[in-house]
CSV table of C-alpha atoms in Angstrom, one decimal:
chain,number,residue,atom,x,y,z
N,103,ILE,CA,191.8,65.2,121.0
N,104,GLN,CA,192.3,65.4,124.7
N,105,ALA,CA,190.6,63.2,126.7
N,106,PRO,CA,188.5,64.5,129.5
N,107,PRO,CA,189.5,63.2,133.0
N,108,GLY,CA,188.7,59.7,133.2
N,109,GLY,CA,187.4,59.3,129.9
N,110,SER,CA,188.2,57.6,126.6
N,111,THR,CA,190.0,59.5,123.7
N,112,ARG,CA,189.1,56.7,121.4
N,113,ALA,CA,185.4,57.0,122.2
N,114,HIS,CA,184.9,60.8,121.8
N,115,VAL,CA,186.4,60.4,118.5
N,116,MET,CA,183.9,57.7,117.4
N,117,VAL,CA,181.4,59.9,118.2
N,118,PHE,CA,182.4,62.8,117.0
N,119,TRP,CA,183.2,61.0,113.4
N,120,MET,CA,179.4,59.5,114.0
N,121,ASN,CA,177.4,63.2,114.2
N,122,VAL,CA,179.9,64.5,111.8
N,123,SER,CA,179.2,61.7,109.1
N,124,LYS,CA,175.0,61.6,109.4
N,125,PRO,CA,173.6,62.5,106.3
N,126,PRO,CA,171.5,65.9,106.6
N,127,PRO,CA,167.7,65.6,107.1
N,128,GLU,CA,165.6,65.5,103.7
N,129,PRO,CA,163.9,68.8,103.5
N,130,ALA,CA,160.0,69.2,103.7
N,131,PRO,CA,158.2,69.0,101.0
N,132,PRO,CA,156.6,72.3,99.8
N,133,PRO,CA,153.0,73.0,100.3
N,134,PRO,CA,150.7,72.3,97.8
N,135,LEU,CA,150.1,75.2,95.1
N,136,ASP,CA,146.9,77.0,95.7
N,137,PRO,CA,145.4,77.5,92.3
N,138,PHE,CA,143.7,80.6,93.5
N,139,GLU,CA,147.2,82.1,93.8
N,140,LEU,CA,148.1,82.5,90.6
N,141,LEU,CA,145.3,84.6,89.6
N,142,ASP,CA,146.0,88.2,88.8
N,143,ASP,CA,144.6,90.6,91.2
N,144,GLY,CA,142.6,92.6,88.7
N,145,LEU,CA,140.9,89.4,87.6
N,146,VAL,CA,140.0,88.4,91.2
N,147,LEU,CA,138.4,91.7,91.8
N,148,ALA,CA,136.7,91.6,88.3
N,149,VAL,CA,135.0,87.9,89.9
N,150,PHE,CA,134.3,89.9,92.9
N,151,ARG,CA,132.1,92.4,91.3
N,152,CYS,CA,129.9,89.6,89.9
N,153,PHE,CA,128.7,89.1,93.4
N,154,ASP,CA,125.2,90.2,94.2
N,155,GLY,CA,125.7,90.8,97.8
N,156,PRO,CA,127.6,90.9,101.0
N,157,LYS,CA,126.8,87.5,102.0
N,158,SER,CA,128.8,86.0,99.0
N,159,LEU,CA,131.9,88.7,99.0
N,160,CYS,CA,132.1,87.3,103.0
N,161,SER,CA,132.0,83.8,101.8
N,162,VAL,CA,134.7,83.7,99.1
N,163,ALA,CA,137.0,86.0,101.9
N,164,LEU,CA,137.1,82.6,103.2
N,165,VAL,CA,138.9,80.6,100.7
N,166,ASN,CA,142.5,81.6,101.6
N,167,ARG,CA,144.1,84.8,103.2
N,168,ARG,CA,144.8,86.7,99.9
N,169,PHE,CA,141.0,86.6,99.2
N,170,SER,CA,140.3,87.9,102.2
N,171,CYS,CA,142.6,91.0,102.0
N,172,LEU,CA,141.1,91.8,98.5
N,173,SER,CA,137.7,91.7,99.8
N,174,ALA,CA,138.3,94.0,102.1
N,175,GLU,CA,139.4,96.3,99.4
N,176,SER,CA,136.4,99.3,99.2
N,177,PHE,CA,135.7,99.7,95.5
N,178,VAL,CA,134.7,96.4,95.3
N,179,TRP,CA,131.6,97.5,97.5
N,180,GLN,CA,130.6,100.1,94.4
N,181,PRO,CA,128.9,97.4,92.8
N,182,LEU,CA,127.0,96.2,95.7
N,183,LEU,CA,125.8,99.3,96.4
N,184,THR,CA,124.5,99.8,92.8
N,185,ALA,CA,123.2,96.2,92.9
N,186,ALA,CA,120.8,97.1,96.0
N,187,LEU,CA,118.7,99.6,93.5
N,188,PRO,CA,115.8,98.0,91.4
N,189,ALA,CA,117.2,97.1,88.0
N,190,VAL,CA,114.5,99.4,86.3
N,191,GLY,CA,115.9,102.4,88.5
N,192,CYS,CA,119.4,101.9,88.1
N,193,SER,CA,120.3,104.4,85.4
N,194,LEU,CA,118.4,107.2,87.8
N,195,PHE,CA,121.1,106.7,90.2
N,196,ALA,CA,124.5,108.5,89.7
N,197,TRP,CA,126.3,108.3,92.7
N,198,PRO,CA,127.9,111.4,93.6
N,199,SER,CA,132.0,110.7,92.8
N,200,CYS,CA,134.0,109.8,95.8
N,201,ASN,CA,137.1,108.6,97.0
N,202,PRO,CA,137.9,104.9,96.1
N,203,LEU,CA,137.9,104.0,99.8
N,204,ASP,CA,134.5,105.3,100.7
N,205,TRP,CA,132.7,103.0,98.8
N,206,ARG,CA,132.6,100.1,101.5
N,207,GLU,CA,131.8,103.2,104.1
N,208,ARG,CA,128.9,103.6,101.7
N,209,TYR,CA,127.8,100.4,101.8
N,210,LYS,CA,127.3,100.2,105.7
N,211,GLN,CA,125.5,103.8,105.8
N,212,TRP,CA,123.1,102.5,103.0
N,213,HIS,CA,122.5,99.0,104.8
N,214,THR,CA,122.2,100.9,108.3
N,215,LEU,CA,120.9,104.4,107.7
N,216,SER,CA,123.1,105.5,109.9
N,217,ALA,CA,124.2,108.6,108.2
N,218,LEU,CA,120.8,110.3,106.8
N,219,LYS,CA,121.4,114.2,106.5
N,220,TRP,CA,118.9,116.5,105.2
N,221,VAL,CA,120.7,119.6,103.3
N,222,HIS,CA,118.8,122.6,102.0
N,223,CYS,CA,119.4,123.6,98.1
N,224,PRO,CA,119.1,127.2,97.6
N,225,HIS,CA,118.0,128.3,94.3
N,226,ASP,CA,120.7,129.7,91.8
N,227,PRO,CA,120.1,133.6,92.0
N,228,ASP,CA,121.0,133.7,88.3
N,229,LEU,CA,118.0,131.3,87.3
N,230,PRO,CA,114.3,131.8,86.9
N,231,VAL,CA,112.3,129.6,89.8
N,232,PRO,CA,108.8,128.4,89.8
N,233,SER,CA,106.8,129.8,92.2
N,234,SER,CA,105.3,128.0,95.6
N,235,ARG,CA,102.8,125.2,94.9
N,236,TYR,CA,101.5,122.3,96.2
N,237,LEU,CA,99.9,119.0,94.7
N,238,HIS,CA,102.2,119.5,91.8
N,239,ARG,CA,103.6,116.2,90.6
N,240,ALA,CA,107.3,115.1,89.4
N,241,ALA,CA,109.3,112.5,87.9
N,242,ALA,CA,113.0,111.5,87.7
N,243,VAL,CA,114.2,110.4,84.0
N,244,SER,CA,118.3,109.2,83.7
N,245,GLY,CA,120.8,112.2,82.9
N,246,GLY,CA,120.0,114.0,86.3
N,247,VAL,CA,116.8,115.4,85.2
N,248,ILE,CA,113.6,115.9,87.4
N,249,TYR,CA,110.4,117.2,85.8
N,250,VAL,CA,107.7,119.1,87.9
N,251,TYR,CA,104.6,120.0,86.2
N,252,GLY,CA,101.6,122.2,87.5
N,253,GLY,CA,99.8,122.0,91.0
N,254,ARG,CA,98.0,124.5,93.0
N,255,GLY,CA,99.5,128.1,93.4
N,256,LEU,CA,98.7,131.0,95.6
N,257,ASP,CA,95.3,131.7,93.5
N,258,ARG,CA,95.0,129.7,90.7
N,259,GLU,CA,95.6,125.9,89.1
N,260,LEU,CA,99.2,125.9,87.3
N,261,GLY,CA,100.3,124.3,83.9
N,262,ASP,CA,104.0,125.3,83.7
N,263,LEU,CA,106.5,122.6,83.1
N,264,TRP,CA,109.9,122.7,85.0
N,265,MET,CA,113.3,121.2,84.7
N,266,LEU,CA,115.7,120.7,87.8
N,267,ASN,CA,119.1,119.4,87.6
N,268,SER,CA,119.3,116.8,90.1
N,269,ASP,CA,123.2,116.0,90.1
N,270,ALA,CA,123.4,119.5,91.0
N,271,ALA,CA,121.1,119.5,93.9
N,272,VAL,CA,122.6,116.3,95.1
N,273,GLY,CA,126.1,117.0,94.4
N,274,ALA,CA,126.3,120.3,95.0
N,275,SER,CA,123.4,121.5,97.3
N,276,GLU,CA,122.3,124.0,94.8
N,277,ALA,CA,119.0,124.0,92.5
N,278,GLN,CA,119.2,125.2,89.2
N,279,TRP,CA,116.1,125.4,87.3
N,280,ARG,CA,114.9,126.0,83.8
N,281,LEU,CA,111.4,126.5,82.6
N,282,VAL,CA,110.7,124.2,79.9
N,283,LEU,CA,109.1,125.9,76.6
N,284,PRO,CA,107.2,122.9,74.4
N,285,ARG,CA,107.6,123.5,71.1
N,286,SER,CA,104.2,122.2,70.3
N,287,GLU,CA,101.1,124.2,69.8
N,288,GLU,CA,99.3,121.7,72.1
N,289,ARG,CA,99.4,121.4,75.6
N,290,PRO,CA,97.3,120.1,78.4
N,291,ILE,CA,95.3,122.9,80.5
N,292,GLU,CA,96.1,123.8,84.1
N,293,ARG,CA,95.3,121.3,86.7
N,294,LEU,CA,96.4,119.6,90.1
N,295,SER,CA,96.5,116.4,91.8
N,296,ALA,CA,97.1,114.6,88.6
N,297,THR,CA,99.9,111.8,87.8
N,298,LEU,CA,103.2,112.3,86.1
N,299,THR,CA,105.0,108.9,85.3
N,300,ALA,CA,108.1,108.2,83.4
N,301,VAL,CA,108.3,105.7,80.9
N,302,GLU,CA,111.4,104.9,78.2
N,303,LEU,CA,110.5,105.6,74.3
N,304,GLY,CA,113.6,103.6,73.1
N,305,ALA,CA,116.4,105.9,72.0
N,306,LEU,CA,116.4,109.1,69.7
N,307,PRO,CA,116.9,108.3,66.1
N,308,GLY,CA,120.5,108.1,65.3
N,309,THR,CA,121.8,107.9,68.5
N,310,ASP,CA,121.8,105.6,71.8
N,311,ALA,CA,121.0,108.4,74.1
N,312,PRO,CA,117.9,107.4,76.3
N,313,HIS,CA,114.5,108.8,75.2
N,314,HIS,CA,111.7,109.2,77.8
N,315,GLY,CA,108.1,110.5,77.9
N,316,LEU,CA,106.1,111.8,80.9
N,317,VAL,CA,102.7,110.3,80.9
N,318,MET,CA,100.3,112.5,82.5
N,319,PHE,CA,96.8,111.6,83.5
N,320,GLY,CA,93.8,113.3,85.0
N,321,GLY,CA,93.6,115.5,87.8
N,322,ARG,CA,91.3,118.7,88.6
N,323,CYS,CA,90.9,122.2,87.1
N,324,GLY,CA,88.6,124.1,88.5
N,325,GLU,CA,85.5,122.1,89.2
N,326,SER,CA,86.2,119.6,86.3
N,327,PHE,CA,87.7,116.4,87.0
N,328,LEU,CA,89.9,115.1,84.3
N,329,ASN,CA,90.2,112.1,82.7
N,330,ASP,CA,92.6,112.9,79.4
N,331,ALA,CA,96.2,111.5,78.9
N,332,TRP,CA,98.9,113.4,77.5
N,333,LEU,CA,102.5,112.7,76.5
N,334,PHE,CA,105.8,115.0,76.9
N,335,ASP,CA,108.3,113.6,75.0
N,336,THR,CA,111.4,115.0,76.4
N,337,GLY,CA,113.5,114.3,73.2
N,338,ALA,CA,111.5,116.4,71.0
N,339,SER,CA,110.0,118.9,73.7
N,340,VAL,CA,106.6,118.8,72.7
N,341,TRP,CA,103.1,117.6,74.4
N,342,VAL,CA,101.0,114.7,72.7
N,343,GLN,CA,97.4,114.2,73.7
N,344,LEU,CA,96.8,110.2,74.1
N,345,ALA,CA,93.5,110.3,74.9
N,346,ALA,CA,90.6,113.3,75.0
N,347,HIS,CA,89.1,114.3,78.3
N,348,THR,CA,85.1,112.9,78.2
N,349,LEU,CA,82.3,113.4,80.6
N,350,GLN,CA,81.0,110.1,80.4
N,351,PRO,CA,83.3,107.2,79.5
N,352,ALA,CA,82.3,104.9,76.5
N,353,ASP,CA,83.0,101.8,78.6
N,354,ALA,CA,84.2,100.2,81.4
N,355,SER,CA,87.6,99.6,80.2
N,356,THR,CA,88.0,103.9,80.6
N,357,PRO,CA,88.6,105.6,84.1
N,358,GLU,CA,86.3,108.0,84.9
N,359,GLY,CA,87.4,111.5,85.4
N,360,ARG,CA,89.3,112.0,88.9
N,361,TRP,CA,92.0,113.4,91.0
N,362,ALA,CA,94.2,112.3,93.9
N,363,HIS,CA,94.5,109.1,92.1
N,364,SER,CA,98.5,107.5,91.8
N,365,ALA,CA,100.2,105.7,89.3
N,366,VAL,CA,103.6,103.7,88.1
N,367,ALA,CA,105.2,102.8,85.2
N,368,HIS,CA,105.2,99.2,84.0
N,369,HIS,CA,107.9,99.7,82.0
N,370,ALA,CA,107.6,95.9,80.4
N,371,GLN,CA,104.5,97.0,79.0
N,372,CYS,CA,105.4,100.5,77.9
N,373,ALA,CA,102.3,101.5,80.3
N,374,VAL,CA,101.4,103.3,83.3
N,375,VAL,CA,99.0,101.7,85.9
N,376,VAL,CA,96.7,103.9,87.7
N,377,PHE,CA,95.1,103.1,91.1
N,378,GLY,CA,92.3,105.0,92.9
N,379,GLY,CA,91.0,108.6,93.4
N,380,SER,CA,88.0,110.3,93.7
N,381,ALA,CA,85.7,112.5,92.4
N,382,PRO,CA,82.6,114.7,93.4
N,383,GLY,CA,80.1,111.8,95.1
N,384,SER,CA,82.8,109.1,94.0
N,385,CYS,CA,85.7,107.3,95.8
N,386,PHE,CA,87.7,104.6,93.6
N,387,ASN,CA,89.9,101.2,93.9
N,388,ASP,CA,89.8,100.4,90.4
N,389,VAL,CA,92.9,99.8,88.5
N,390,PHE,CA,93.7,100.7,84.9
N,391,SER,CA,96.9,100.0,82.5
N,392,PHE,CA,97.3,102.8,79.7
N,393,HIS,CA,99.5,101.3,76.9
N,394,VAL,CA,101.4,104.3,75.4
N,395,ARG,CA,101.8,103.0,72.1
N,396,GLU,CA,98.5,101.4,71.4
N,397,ARG,CA,97.1,104.6,72.9
N,398,GLU,CA,94.9,102.1,75.0
N,399,TRP,CA,93.4,101.5,78.3
N,400,GLU,CA,92.7,98.7,80.0
N,401,VAL,CA,90.8,97.7,83.1
N,402,HIS,CA,92.7,95.4,85.4
N,403,GLU,CA,90.7,92.2,86.7
N,404,CYS,CA,92.6,91.9,89.9
N,405,ALA,CA,92.9,88.8,92.1
N,406,GLY,CA,92.8,89.2,95.8
N,407,THR,CA,91.2,91.4,98.1
N,408,PRO,CA,91.7,94.8,96.9
N,409,PRO,CA,92.1,98.4,99.4
N,410,SER,CA,89.1,100.2,100.3
N,411,PRO,CA,88.3,102.8,97.5
N,412,ARG,CA,90.8,106.1,98.6
N,413,SER,CA,92.2,109.0,97.4
N,414,GLY,CA,95.2,111.0,98.5
N,415,HIS,CA,97.3,108.0,99.3
N,416,SER,CA,100.6,107.6,98.0
N,417,VAL,CA,102.6,104.8,95.9
N,418,CYS,CA,106.2,103.4,94.9
N,419,LEU,CA,107.2,100.8,92.5
N,420,ALA,CA,109.5,98.0,93.9
N,421,GLY,CA,110.7,95.5,92.0
N,422,THR,CA,107.3,94.2,90.0
N,423,SER,CA,105.2,95.3,92.5
N,424,MET,CA,103.0,98.9,93.3
N,425,PHE,CA,103.5,99.3,97.5
N,426,VAL,CA,100.3,101.8,98.3
N,427,PHE,CA,99.9,103.3,101.7
N,428,GLY,CA,97.5,105.5,103.4
N,429,GLY,CA,95.1,107.8,102.0
N,430,ASN,CA,91.5,108.7,102.5
N,431,THR,CA,87.7,109.0,102.1
N,432,THR,CA,85.6,111.9,103.4
N,433,ARG,CA,84.8,109.9,106.5
N,434,GLU,CA,87.8,108.1,107.5
N,435,SER,CA,91.7,107.9,106.7
N,436,PHE,CA,94.0,104.9,106.4
N,437,ASN,CA,97.3,103.6,107.6
N,438,ASP,CA,97.6,100.3,105.7
N,439,LEU,CA,99.9,99.3,103.4
N,440,TRP,CA,99.2,97.0,100.2
N,441,GLU,CA,101.2,95.1,97.6
N,442,TYR,CA,99.7,94.8,94.1
N,443,GLU,CA,102.1,92.6,92.1
N,444,LEU,CA,102.0,94.0,88.4
N,445,GLU,CA,102.7,90.7,86.5
N,446,GLU,CA,100.1,88.5,88.4
N,447,ARG,CA,97.6,91.3,89.0
N,448,THR,CA,97.2,90.3,92.5
N,449,TRP,CA,96.3,92.6,96.0
N,450,ALA,CA,97.5,91.7,99.2
N,451,ARG,CA,97.6,93.6,102.6
N,452,LEU,CA,100.8,93.5,104.0
N,453,LYS,CA,100.8,92.3,107.8
N,454,THR,CA,103.7,94.8,109.3
N,455,ARG,CA,105.4,94.8,112.5
N,456,GLY,CA,106.8,97.7,114.4
N,457,SER,CA,104.6,100.9,115.1
N,458,SER,CA,103.0,102.0,111.7
N,459,PRO,CA,103.1,105.5,110.9
N,460,SER,CA,99.7,107.2,111.2
N,461,ALA,CA,96.6,107.8,108.7
N,462,ARG,CA,97.6,110.3,106.5
N,463,VAL,CA,96.7,111.7,103.1
N,464,GLY,CA,99.3,114.3,100.6
N,465,HIS,CA,102.2,111.9,101.8
N,466,ALA,CA,105.1,110.9,99.8
N,467,LEU,CA,106.6,106.8,99.9
N,468,VAL,CA,109.9,106.6,97.8
N,469,PRO,CA,111.3,103.6,97.5
N,470,PHE,CA,115.1,102.6,98.0
N,471,GLY,CA,116.0,98.8,97.1
N,472,LYS,CA,114.2,96.8,99.7
N,473,ARG,CA,113.2,99.7,101.7
N,474,LEU,CA,110.5,102.4,101.1
N,475,ILE,CA,111.2,105.6,103.1
N,476,LEU,CA,107.7,107.8,104.1
N,477,PHE,CA,107.9,111.6,104.2
N,478,GLY,CA,105.1,114.3,105.0
N,479,GLY,CA,101.6,114.5,105.0
N,480,ARG,CA,98.9,115.1,107.5
N,481,GLN,CA,96.0,113.5,109.0
N,482,TYR,CA,92.8,113.9,106.9
N,483,MET,CA,90.4,114.2,110.0
N,484,ASP,CA,92.2,116.9,112.3
N,485,ASN,CA,94.4,118.5,110.1
N,486,SER,CA,97.8,117.3,112.3
N,487,PHE,CA,101.1,116.8,110.6
N,488,ASP,CA,103.7,114.3,111.4
N,489,PRO,CA,107.1,115.5,111.8
N,490,ALA,CA,108.8,112.0,111.9
N,491,MET,CA,110.2,110.3,108.9
N,492,HIS,CA,109.2,106.7,108.7
N,493,VAL,CA,110.8,103.5,107.0
N,494,PHE,CA,109.6,100.3,105.8
N,495,ASP,CA,111.7,97.0,105.4
N,496,LEU,CA,110.3,94.9,102.3
N,497,ASP,CA,112.2,91.7,103.5
N,498,ALA,CA,111.1,91.9,107.5
N,499,LYS,CA,107.8,93.4,106.7
N,500,ARG,CA,108.9,96.0,109.7
N,501,TRP,CA,107.9,99.6,110.2
N,502,ALA,CA,110.6,101.8,111.9
N,503,GLY,CA,111.5,105.5,112.7
N,504,LEU,CA,114.2,107.1,111.3
N,505,LYS,CA,117.0,109.2,112.9
N,506,VAL,CA,118.1,111.9,110.8
N,507,GLY,CA,121.1,114.1,112.0
N,508,SER,CA,120.1,117.6,110.4
N,509,SER,CA,117.5,120.2,110.5
N,510,PRO,CA,114.5,119.1,108.6
N,511,PRO,CA,112.2,120.8,105.9
N,512,ALA,CA,109.2,122.1,107.8
N,513,VAL,CA,106.2,119.5,107.9
N,514,ARG,CA,103.9,119.8,105.0
N,515,THR,CA,101.3,117.8,102.7
N,516,GLY,CA,101.0,118.1,98.7
N,517,HIS,CA,104.7,117.8,97.8
N,518,ALA,CA,106.6,116.2,95.7
N,519,ALA,CA,109.3,113.5,96.2
N,520,VAL,CA,111.6,111.4,94.0
N,521,ALA,CA,114.8,109.3,94.4
N,522,CYS,CA,118.0,110.3,92.7
N,523,GLY,CA,121.6,110.1,93.1
N,524,GLY,CA,121.3,107.8,96.5
N,525,SER,CA,119.3,110.8,97.5
N,526,MET,CA,115.7,111.9,98.4
N,527,LEU,CA,114.8,115.3,96.5
N,528,VAL,CA,111.5,117.1,97.9
N,529,PHE,CA,110.1,120.0,96.5
N,530,GLY,CA,107.4,122.5,97.5
N,531,GLY,CA,104.1,121.5,99.4
N,532,LEU,CA,101.6,123.1,101.8
N,533,GLY,CA,102.4,124.1,105.4
N,534,ALA,CA,100.4,123.3,108.4
N,535,ASN,CA,99.3,127.0,108.0
N,536,ALA,CA,97.0,126.9,105.0
N,537,SER,CA,98.5,130.0,103.6
N,538,GLU,CA,102.1,128.6,103.6
N,539,TYR,CA,103.0,127.3,100.3
N,540,PHE,CA,106.6,126.2,99.4
N,541,ASN,CA,108.7,126.2,96.7
N,542,ASP,CA,111.9,125.2,98.6
N,543,VAL,CA,113.9,122.3,97.5
N,544,TYR,CA,115.5,119.9,100.2
N,545,VAL,CA,117.7,116.9,99.6
N,546,LEU,CA,117.7,113.8,101.9
N,547,ARG,CA,121.0,112.1,101.6
N,548,LEU,CA,121.4,108.5,102.4
N,549,VAL,CA,125.2,108.3,101.8
N,550,ASP,CA,127.9,110.7,101.9
């Protein structure tokens, strides 16, 4: 080794020897193993599907980077979208198929109602079609079927029963109808403004297939205001009379004849809960249960202050509560919103925020998870129609207007509207012109 000018060769050799012979540093210990990293992706996603809301999913995404990446996968949002629906109504919602990557976007659309779209469903030209009508009734059952009964036609009351393929209407935007021809000779007389409520009757013998019945109560035929009750067995395709019409009920446990009342299903009791309605000289705010298996009426002893008597209102079931909006008497119309808890049998008027819809009759109130969508109806006093749509948030207790990105149906009253397939389906009704009867089908899509 050559020493640099003015330097010592021996000193530089010593420094070189010391640098070469110094032992290498100890390697850093590996980071502690995250036990979550050992889980299979499929197992992690299975756990994700158990969460009941977006907050839970967002919380678990903070555990580590891998969970954060997996929680962004769109197909984990499908069960969250399904969980947003009421438990008793989940069987009625068969979400239209889509690319797995679209479920997260669907959840966003559902949560924000940012993709509302009206779609007209033309009738299948090769199939029969129900005549134009209003004050008819509709009920949805699982399996993609909506039943429509009766109503007022151009010149008379109707007593026909129709089936609509709701999957075709929601998925393919086509109205496919079938006239139901009951196998029973016994059947109800024609009527309008009855109630038609779907109830579960158990599985068909020898199968696990769902079995439903349609309970119809009351209504008007000519000058007769009815209080009979009928069951249409969808499996056997027969009508069965559950309670006969009586001009004067034997006791207070049986409702008087009425029309323009409302009803919801009480699934836990296989019962139908009836509220309100009217008859000549009378308007009601009483509540009854009709127990289907026992074929018995029960009058409710309600807690809390009930709504004032009314008819022409609309109700819907959300959770274990019946919500009531609007209605009228011969002297006034209402735009109040009430909650009736079925288990506790307690009334409460909701203190709402936002701009409440105008008073009206003949409208539809349809539940979607924690929100109620209001469509149609007219002001009874001046016959004015409201073309706007409204939504009520059950958590925020707030009314708001809805913006829909397509041409809406013509204004109407006395139509039927049901929830199906993540959409609201509307059939028929009476237009602003008193001679304008509809038999059209529209679908309001909440998600693409």
